[in-house]
C-alpha positions as a printed Julia matrix, in Angstrom:
509×3 Matrix{Float64}:
 -13.64  -29.05  -26.39
 -11.17  -28.19  -23.63
  -9.14  -24.95  -23.45
  -6.72  -23.6   -20.86
  -5.73  -19.98  -20.14
  -3.18  -18.89  -17.53
  -4.02  -16.17  -15.02
  -2.88  -15.19  -11.55
  -4.35  -14.64   -8.1
  -3.14  -13.11   -4.84
  -2.2   -14.74   -1.58
  -1.23  -11.89    0.71
   0.98   -9.62   -1.38
   2.37  -12.49   -3.46
   0.8   -14.12   -6.5
   0.37  -17.7    -7.63
  -0.61  -19.08  -11.05
  -4.21  -20.02  -11.74
  -5.15  -22.28  -14.66
  -8.52  -21.23  -16.05
  -9.75  -24.49  -17.63
 -12.8   -24.26  -19.88
 -14.76  -27.32  -21.01
 -17.67  -27.15  -23.47
 -19.67  -30.38  -23.67
 -22.93  -31.6   -25.13
 -25.97  -31.19  -22.9
 -28.51  -28.69  -21.69
 -27.23  -25.08  -21.58
 -25.49  -24.52  -18.27
 -22.63  -22.33  -17.03
 -20.9   -23.44  -13.83
 -17.69  -22.21  -12.21
 -15.76  -24.42   -9.77
 -12.52  -24.01   -7.85
 -13.73  -22.17   -4.72
 -14.95  -18.98   -6.47
 -16.08  -16.1    -4.25
 -19.0   -13.79   -5.06
 -17.33  -11.62   -7.71
 -15.96  -14.7    -9.48
 -19.33  -16.48   -9.46
 -20.91  -13.4   -11.03
 -18.33  -13.45  -13.83
 -20.51  -15.7   -15.97
 -23.08  -12.94  -16.55
 -20.41  -10.4   -17.5
 -18.62  -12.91  -19.74
 -21.77  -13.95  -21.6
 -22.8   -10.34  -22.28
 -19.25   -9.3   -23.24
 -18.91  -12.14  -25.77
 -22.3   -11.46  -27.37
 -21.84   -7.67  -27.47
 -18.39   -8.09  -29.03
 -19.99   -9.8   -32.02
 -19.21  -13.42  -31.17
 -21.64  -16.3   -30.82
 -22.01  -17.72  -27.34
 -22.32  -21.53  -27.27
 -25.63  -22.82  -25.94
 -24.11  -25.93  -24.37
 -22.91  -27.25  -21.03
 -19.98  -25.08  -19.92
 -17.73  -25.83  -16.95
 -14.91  -23.55  -15.86
 -12.38  -24.74  -13.31
  -9.98  -22.43  -11.48
  -7.0   -24.52  -10.44
  -5.66  -24.97   -7.82
  -9.14  -25.7    -6.54
  -8.32  -25.65   -2.82
  -7.67  -21.87   -2.55
 -10.47  -19.3    -2.58
 -10.52  -16.97   -5.59
 -11.98  -13.48   -5.43
 -12.14  -10.4    -7.64
 -13.13   -9.79  -11.25
  -9.69  -10.33  -12.83
 -10.7   -13.78  -14.16
 -13.31  -12.31  -16.56
 -10.88  -11.9   -19.45
  -9.2   -15.33  -19.23
 -12.65  -16.97  -18.91
 -13.9   -15.22  -22.05
 -10.74  -16.02  -24.01
 -10.94  -19.65  -22.85
 -14.54  -19.9   -24.08
 -13.62  -18.4   -27.46
 -10.65  -20.78  -27.71
 -12.86  -23.78  -26.91
 -15.3   -22.76  -29.66
 -12.5   -22.28  -32.21
 -12.73  -18.48  -32.51
  -9.22  -18.13  -31.07
  -6.37  -20.21  -32.47
  -5.65  -23.31  -30.42
  -2.62  -22.84  -28.17
  -2.37  -19.07  -28.76
  -3.91  -18.09  -25.41
  -1.76  -20.52  -23.44
   1.37  -18.5   -24.17
   0.22  -15.47  -22.14
  -0.93  -14.6   -18.63
  -4.19  -12.64  -18.66
  -6.02  -10.45  -16.2
  -8.93   -8.07  -16.64
 -12.52   -7.28  -15.73
 -15.04   -7.22  -18.57
 -17.82   -4.71  -18.95
 -21.06   -5.82  -20.59
 -20.05   -4.25  -23.92
 -16.73   -6.1   -24.04
 -14.4    -3.37  -22.78
 -11.55   -4.5   -20.54
 -11.52   -2.61  -17.23
  -8.6    -2.24  -14.78
  -8.14   -4.56  -11.8
  -6.1    -4.49   -8.59
  -3.08   -6.62   -7.74
  -1.39   -6.45  -11.15
   2.15   -5.8    -9.89
   2.42   -8.93   -7.67
   1.17  -11.04  -10.58
   3.67   -9.41  -12.95
   6.54  -10.07  -10.52
   5.54  -13.73  -10.22
   4.74  -14.16  -13.93
   8.36  -13.42  -14.82
   9.18  -16.93  -13.59
   6.21  -18.72  -15.18
   7.79  -19.31  -18.62
   5.29  -17.13  -20.43
   5.63  -14.91  -23.49
   3.98  -11.96  -21.82
   1.2   -10.48  -19.75
  -2.05   -9.2   -21.27
  -3.65   -6.51  -19.11
  -6.21   -3.71  -19.27
  -4.61   -0.67  -20.87
  -4.81    1.32  -17.61
  -2.8    -1.35  -15.76
   0.05   -1.7   -18.25
   2.4     0.93  -16.68
   2.12   -0.92  -13.38
   2.89   -4.32  -14.87
   5.66   -2.98  -17.13
   7.75   -1.95  -14.1
   8.95   -5.55  -13.9
  11.99   -6.04  -16.09
  12.23   -9.08  -18.32
   8.47   -9.38  -18.92
   6.55   -8.14  -21.96
   3.3    -6.44  -21.01
   0.56   -5.78  -23.55
  -2.31   -3.38  -22.94
  -5.75   -4.02  -24.44
  -8.95   -1.97  -24.58
 -11.58   -4.58  -25.39
 -12.18   -8.28  -25.95
 -12.09   -7.95  -29.74
  -8.56   -6.52  -29.59
  -7.41   -9.5   -27.51
  -8.87  -11.98  -30.0
  -7.3   -10.16  -32.96
  -3.9   -10.12  -31.22
  -3.99  -13.82  -30.35
  -5.03  -14.73  -33.89
  -2.18  -12.69  -35.33
  -4.51  -10.2   -37.01
  -3.42   -7.12  -35.03
   0.05   -6.53  -33.6
   0.49   -4.99  -30.14
   3.59   -3.24  -28.86
   4.68   -4.06  -25.3
   4.61   -1.21  -22.8
   7.92   -0.29  -21.17
   7.96    2.93  -19.06
  11.46    3.74  -17.73
  11.61    3.33  -13.95
  13.78    6.48  -13.65
  10.98    8.6   -15.13
   8.51    7.12  -12.66
  10.81    8.04   -9.76
  11.3    11.6   -11.03
   7.57   12.1   -11.58
   6.62   10.8    -8.12
   9.17   12.95   -6.27
   7.82   16.24   -7.57
   5.9    18.64   -5.31
   7.1    17.39   -1.91
   6.69   19.55    1.22
   9.83   21.03    2.74
  11.29   21.77    6.18
  12.22   25.23    4.9
   8.58   26.16    5.54
   8.78   25.36    9.26
   9.49   28.32   11.55
  11.27   27.71   14.83
  11.12   24.31   16.56
  14.86   23.72   16.15
  14.9    21.19   18.98
  12.05   19.19   17.42
  13.66   19.34   13.97
  16.91   18.02   15.42
  15.01   15.15   17.01
  13.31   14.39   13.68
  16.71   14.34   12.0
  18.0    11.85   14.56
  14.87    9.72   14.17
  15.17    9.72   10.38
  18.89    8.94   10.48
  18.4     5.81   12.57
  14.86    4.8    11.62
  13.71    5.41   15.19
  10.11    5.73   16.4
   9.2     9.14   17.81
   6.5    10.75   19.95
   5.95   14.52   19.95
   4.24   16.11   22.96
   2.98   19.68   22.76
  -0.03   22.0    22.94
  -2.51   22.36   20.07
  -1.18   24.46   17.2
   2.5    24.02   18.04
   3.25   22.4    14.67
   3.38   18.68   15.51
   1.4    17.62   12.45
   3.28   20.03   10.2
   6.59   18.53   11.34
   5.36   14.96   10.97
   4.16   15.54    7.4
   7.65   16.61    6.39
   9.65   13.79    7.91
   9.31   11.67    4.77
  11.17   14.44    2.88
  14.34   13.85    4.91
  14.25   10.07    4.85
  16.61    8.31    2.41
  15.17    7.73   -1.05
  13.53    4.38   -1.69
  15.63    1.84   -3.52
  13.97    0.19   -6.51
  13.51   -3.04   -4.52
  11.84   -1.13   -1.66
   9.66    0.8    -4.1
   8.58   -2.45   -5.75
   7.65   -4.06   -2.42
   5.78   -0.95   -1.29
   3.9    -0.72   -4.58
   2.85   -4.37   -4.32
   1.0    -3.67   -1.08
  -0.8    -0.63   -2.52
  -1.61   -2.58   -5.7
  -3.21   -5.4    -3.69
  -5.44   -2.85   -1.97
  -6.22   -0.99   -5.21
  -4.74    2.23   -3.78
  -2.25    3.14   -6.48
  -2.82    6.79   -7.47
  -4.18    7.3   -10.97
  -1.45    7.32  -13.64
   1.19    6.43  -11.05
   2.59    2.96  -11.59
   5.25    3.06   -8.87
   5.28    4.29   -5.26
   8.62    6.12   -5.5
   8.16    8.31   -2.4
   8.15    6.83    1.08
   4.52    6.34    2.18
   3.0     8.62    4.8
  -0.11    7.12    6.37
  -2.25    9.21    8.72
  -5.23    7.17   10.01
  -7.91    8.78   12.15
  -8.04    7.9    15.84
 -11.43    6.15   15.37
  -9.8     3.43   13.25
 -10.55   -0.19   14.17
  -7.97   -2.84   14.96
  -8.6    -4.5    11.57
  -8.14   -1.16    9.83
  -4.82   -0.49   11.55
  -3.27   -3.97   11.66
  -5.22   -5.68    8.9
  -7.92   -8.32    8.94
 -11.24   -9.4     7.54
 -12.58  -12.85    6.7
  -9.89  -12.98    4.02
  -7.03  -11.06    5.68
  -6.16   -7.78    3.96
  -3.3    -5.39    4.77
  -3.91   -2.61    7.28
  -2.4     0.83    7.75
   0.79   -0.6     9.28
   1.45   -2.51    6.06
   0.49    0.41    3.82
   3.12    2.41    5.74
   5.79   -0.22    5.01
   9.14    1.44    4.19
   7.59    4.77    5.2
   5.97    6.64    8.06
   2.89    5.83   10.13
   1.67    9.01   11.82
  -0.77    8.66   14.7
  -2.07   12.06   15.76
  -3.77   12.43   19.16
  -2.25    9.11   20.21
  -4.14    8.71   23.54
  -7.45    9.05   21.68
  -6.91    5.74   19.87
  -8.57    2.72   21.43
  -6.22    1.02   23.83
  -6.64   -2.44   22.27
  -5.77   -0.94   18.87
  -2.56    0.63   20.18
  -1.49   -2.56   21.93
  -1.66   -4.37   18.59
   1.23   -2.21   17.41
   3.65   -4.18   19.56
   4.3    -7.01   17.07
   4.93   -4.86   13.99
   7.09   -2.42   15.99
   9.29   -5.3    17.15
   9.24   -7.65   14.15
   8.66   -5.4    11.15
   5.79   -7.6    10.01
   2.3    -8.56   11.11
   0.69  -11.99   11.01
  -3.09  -12.24   10.66
  -4.54  -15.66   11.42
  -8.01  -16.78   10.41
  -9.69  -20.17   10.34
  -9.18  -20.52    6.6
  -5.68  -19.09    6.29
  -2.84  -17.25    8.0
  -1.07  -14.45    6.14
   2.01  -12.39    7.01
   2.31   -8.85    5.65
   5.42   -6.65    5.84
   5.12   -3.74    8.27
   8.57   -2.21    8.63
   7.57    1.39    9.24
   8.74    4.36   11.27
   6.15    5.33   13.88
   5.7     9.06   14.43
   3.03    9.97   16.97
   1.75   13.19   18.51
  -0.2    13.98   21.65
  -1.12   16.83   23.97
   0.61   17.0    27.37
  -2.82   16.74   29.03
  -6.45   16.44   27.99
  -6.96   20.18   27.46
  -3.5    20.51   25.91
  -2.18   23.52   27.86
  -0.31   21.88   30.76
   3.04   23.58   30.12
   1.65   26.87   28.81
   2.28   30.1    30.69
  -0.69   31.96   32.13
  -2.22   28.94   33.96
  -4.39   28.0    30.99
  -4.57   24.32   31.95
  -7.87   23.24   33.52
  -6.9    19.61   34.18
  -6.58   18.19   37.67
  -3.62   15.94   38.56
  -6.01   12.99   38.33
  -7.09   14.06   34.82
  -3.48   14.33   33.69
  -2.58   10.92   35.12
  -5.66    9.31   33.57
  -4.83   10.85   30.18
  -1.23    9.61   30.3
  -2.28    6.12   31.39
  -4.05    5.59   28.09
  -0.57    4.79   26.78
   0.87    1.64   28.29
   4.45    1.38   29.48
   5.36   -1.37   26.99
   4.17    0.8    24.09
   6.11    3.86   25.3
   9.21    1.67   25.73
   9.01    0.85   22.01
   9.11    4.54   21.08
  12.73    5.71   21.03
  12.32    9.48   21.22
   9.86   11.48   23.36
  10.17   15.12   22.31
   8.49   18.26   23.64
   7.17   20.62   20.95
   6.36   23.98   22.61
   4.3    26.77   21.09
   6.27   28.79   18.52
   7.1    32.34   19.75
   6.13   35.35   17.64
   9.73   36.27   16.74
  10.14   32.9    14.98
   6.79   33.14   13.21
   7.61   36.64   11.95
  11.1    35.71   10.74
  11.04   36.16    6.92
  14.06   33.93    6.29
  13.53   30.32    5.23
  14.7    27.61    7.57
  17.13   24.86    6.57
  15.65   22.95    3.6
  14.84   19.26    3.62
  17.56   18.56    1.04
  20.31   19.69    3.42
  18.93   17.63    6.29
  18.44   14.6     4.03
  22.09   14.78    2.95
  23.21   14.35    6.57
  20.65   11.58    7.09
  21.86    9.77    3.95
  25.48    9.97    5.13
  24.57    8.5     8.52
  22.45    5.76    6.91
  25.34    4.83    4.61
  27.59    4.31    7.64
  24.91    2.12    9.22
  24.37    0.07    6.06
  28.08   -0.68    5.8
  28.26   -1.59    9.48
  25.11   -3.73    9.62
  25.09   -5.26    6.12
  26.58   -8.6     7.29
  23.56   -8.98    9.6
  20.93   -8.1     7.01
  20.02   -4.83    8.77
  19.83   -1.33    7.34
  19.4     1.07   10.29
  20.33    1.36   13.97
  16.71    1.02   15.08
  16.72   -2.59   13.86
  19.67   -3.65   16.04
  19.1    -6.5    18.49
  20.85   -6.99   21.83
  23.87   -8.74   20.29
  24.37   -5.89   17.83
  24.08   -3.28   20.59
  26.81   -5.02   22.62
  29.1    -5.04   19.58
  28.44   -1.63   18.02
  27.46    0.55   20.99
  30.48    0.47   23.33
  30.41    3.13   26.04
  33.39    4.53   27.97
  33.59    4.73   31.78
  32.05    8.21   31.97
  29.19    7.05   29.78
  28.57    4.04   32.01
  28.38    6.29   35.08
  25.88    8.57   33.34
  23.74    5.63   32.25
  23.86    4.09   35.73
  22.71    7.34   37.35
  19.87    7.85   34.86
  18.72    4.23   34.95
  18.55    4.18   38.74
  16.87    7.57   39.01
  14.21    6.99   36.33
  13.8     3.26   36.84
  14.24    2.6    33.12
  13.33   -0.79   31.7
  15.87   -2.89   29.83
  14.1    -1.97   26.6
  14.38    1.78   27.35
  18.06    1.32   28.19
  18.65   -0.37   24.82
  16.73    2.38   23.01
  18.96    5.04   24.56
  22.06    3.23   23.32
  20.65    2.86   19.8
  19.71    6.54   19.63
  23.16    7.51   20.95
  24.72    5.35   18.24
  22.7     7.28   15.63
  23.72   10.66   17.09
  27.36    9.56   16.93
  26.89    8.5    13.29
  25.44   11.92   12.44
  28.49   13.49   14.07
  30.84   11.2    12.15
  32.15    9.64   15.37
  33.1     5.99   15.72
  32.91    6.05   19.53
  29.76    6.93   21.48
  30.68    9.88   23.67
  29.09   11.25   26.81
  27.44   14.13   24.92
  25.81   11.65   22.54
  24.38    9.73   25.49
  23.21   12.94   27.14
  21.3    13.97   24.03
  19.76   10.49   23.7
  18.68   10.57   27.37
  16.93   13.92   26.99
  14.73   12.33   24.33
  13.12   10.12   27.02
  10.85   12.92   28.25
   7.88   10.79   29.28
  10.12    8.55   31.38
  10.92   11.6    33.48
   7.39   12.95   33.8
   5.56    9.72   34.6
   7.68    8.74   37.59
């Protein structure tokens, strides 16, 4: 007898339907799986056999063939265990004919028949909404994740017997439907705050400008000056994620199996902080079957690279494509996948190898050659793609001892939100959301400069030998500063502030 059960598989961060076709025929006992199954899928037969027997059902001692269609795409993971088992029980008549075909199923089976959680549920749920199905049957732990998608009934199950009873109409199940607003409120609790940061007013202003325009930023300062502390709080002043952004961000984390326990939605902007020993595949993504890297996990959020010159140079150079395009393409012999990577880069470094170049008391032990060698670990093209270079000096005692709280993140975020709203209204016809995303044609239209501004830019460009990319970055940052000030026209003081954020351009020439 032939039975068919619908499931789903991942291709990048998107899902496609997979027909799990089960055929039981006369012949010597055999269990074969076709349709380009990878290791975990090939091993499913042992889990399925044990789960069926230990759930109290008879396993057919006949020739069994399971096909995963489409058969020209590799399938991996253990999510096909449940649809395989249900297909076998349907083919043997233990599940009503046609009942299983009305639902999409995913789930890993334990040997005793329990249904265990799997990764990648959210992309399948998003796609399943358009597959003309009556609902999605998932492990109970995965139901909050799948139920985020509106217009799709999601049923949570604990074991194989419960699935069979539900399909046969013997046990009703209520669909899970957690309100998205509650998920947002729960995820936003316990955030760090800028009120805890003493001093560093110049650096906090630069972070506000960076957040308001979505600009990349590099902080340069001695050890212990608070660079990491500042970076960890930048996500608290960024605009809140929209539901569409939260859904896209959650899809990436779901594919990687990185959703926090009991958190179905990534409602706070991601903050990724990889170690400087990370490989190129870990940062950009890769593997024989390409998986997302840290740049994609930071999508719609912040990627913080501490001790930037300590990263391998080939790893840093790979940041060029995602910084320019907001996505990364990973090509392999079997397939080529594109992952979103629209993140805000925040990096930190010491001014020299020992870290004390600008400290009083002649603490620095580096020679001019050591300093130059340390700086040359960062290429010019990479520095050009970073909009703000900001010095973060050591905090003086009077600021550390000040008992008063600094300005809270909520107040800064309000100004950032107001500036972002102006940018969204201005750039909406072009499909952009922040000044950092403007191309040359947008800069010419939205960043006009008066005669005094042109003279200032001409003097700075000639003196520092700025590249065309650095020149454009200055204009975009000046546009953001003007938006924060509520000004339609970019004034000379806005340009002057934007120019002072090109610190490494001054010190490397």
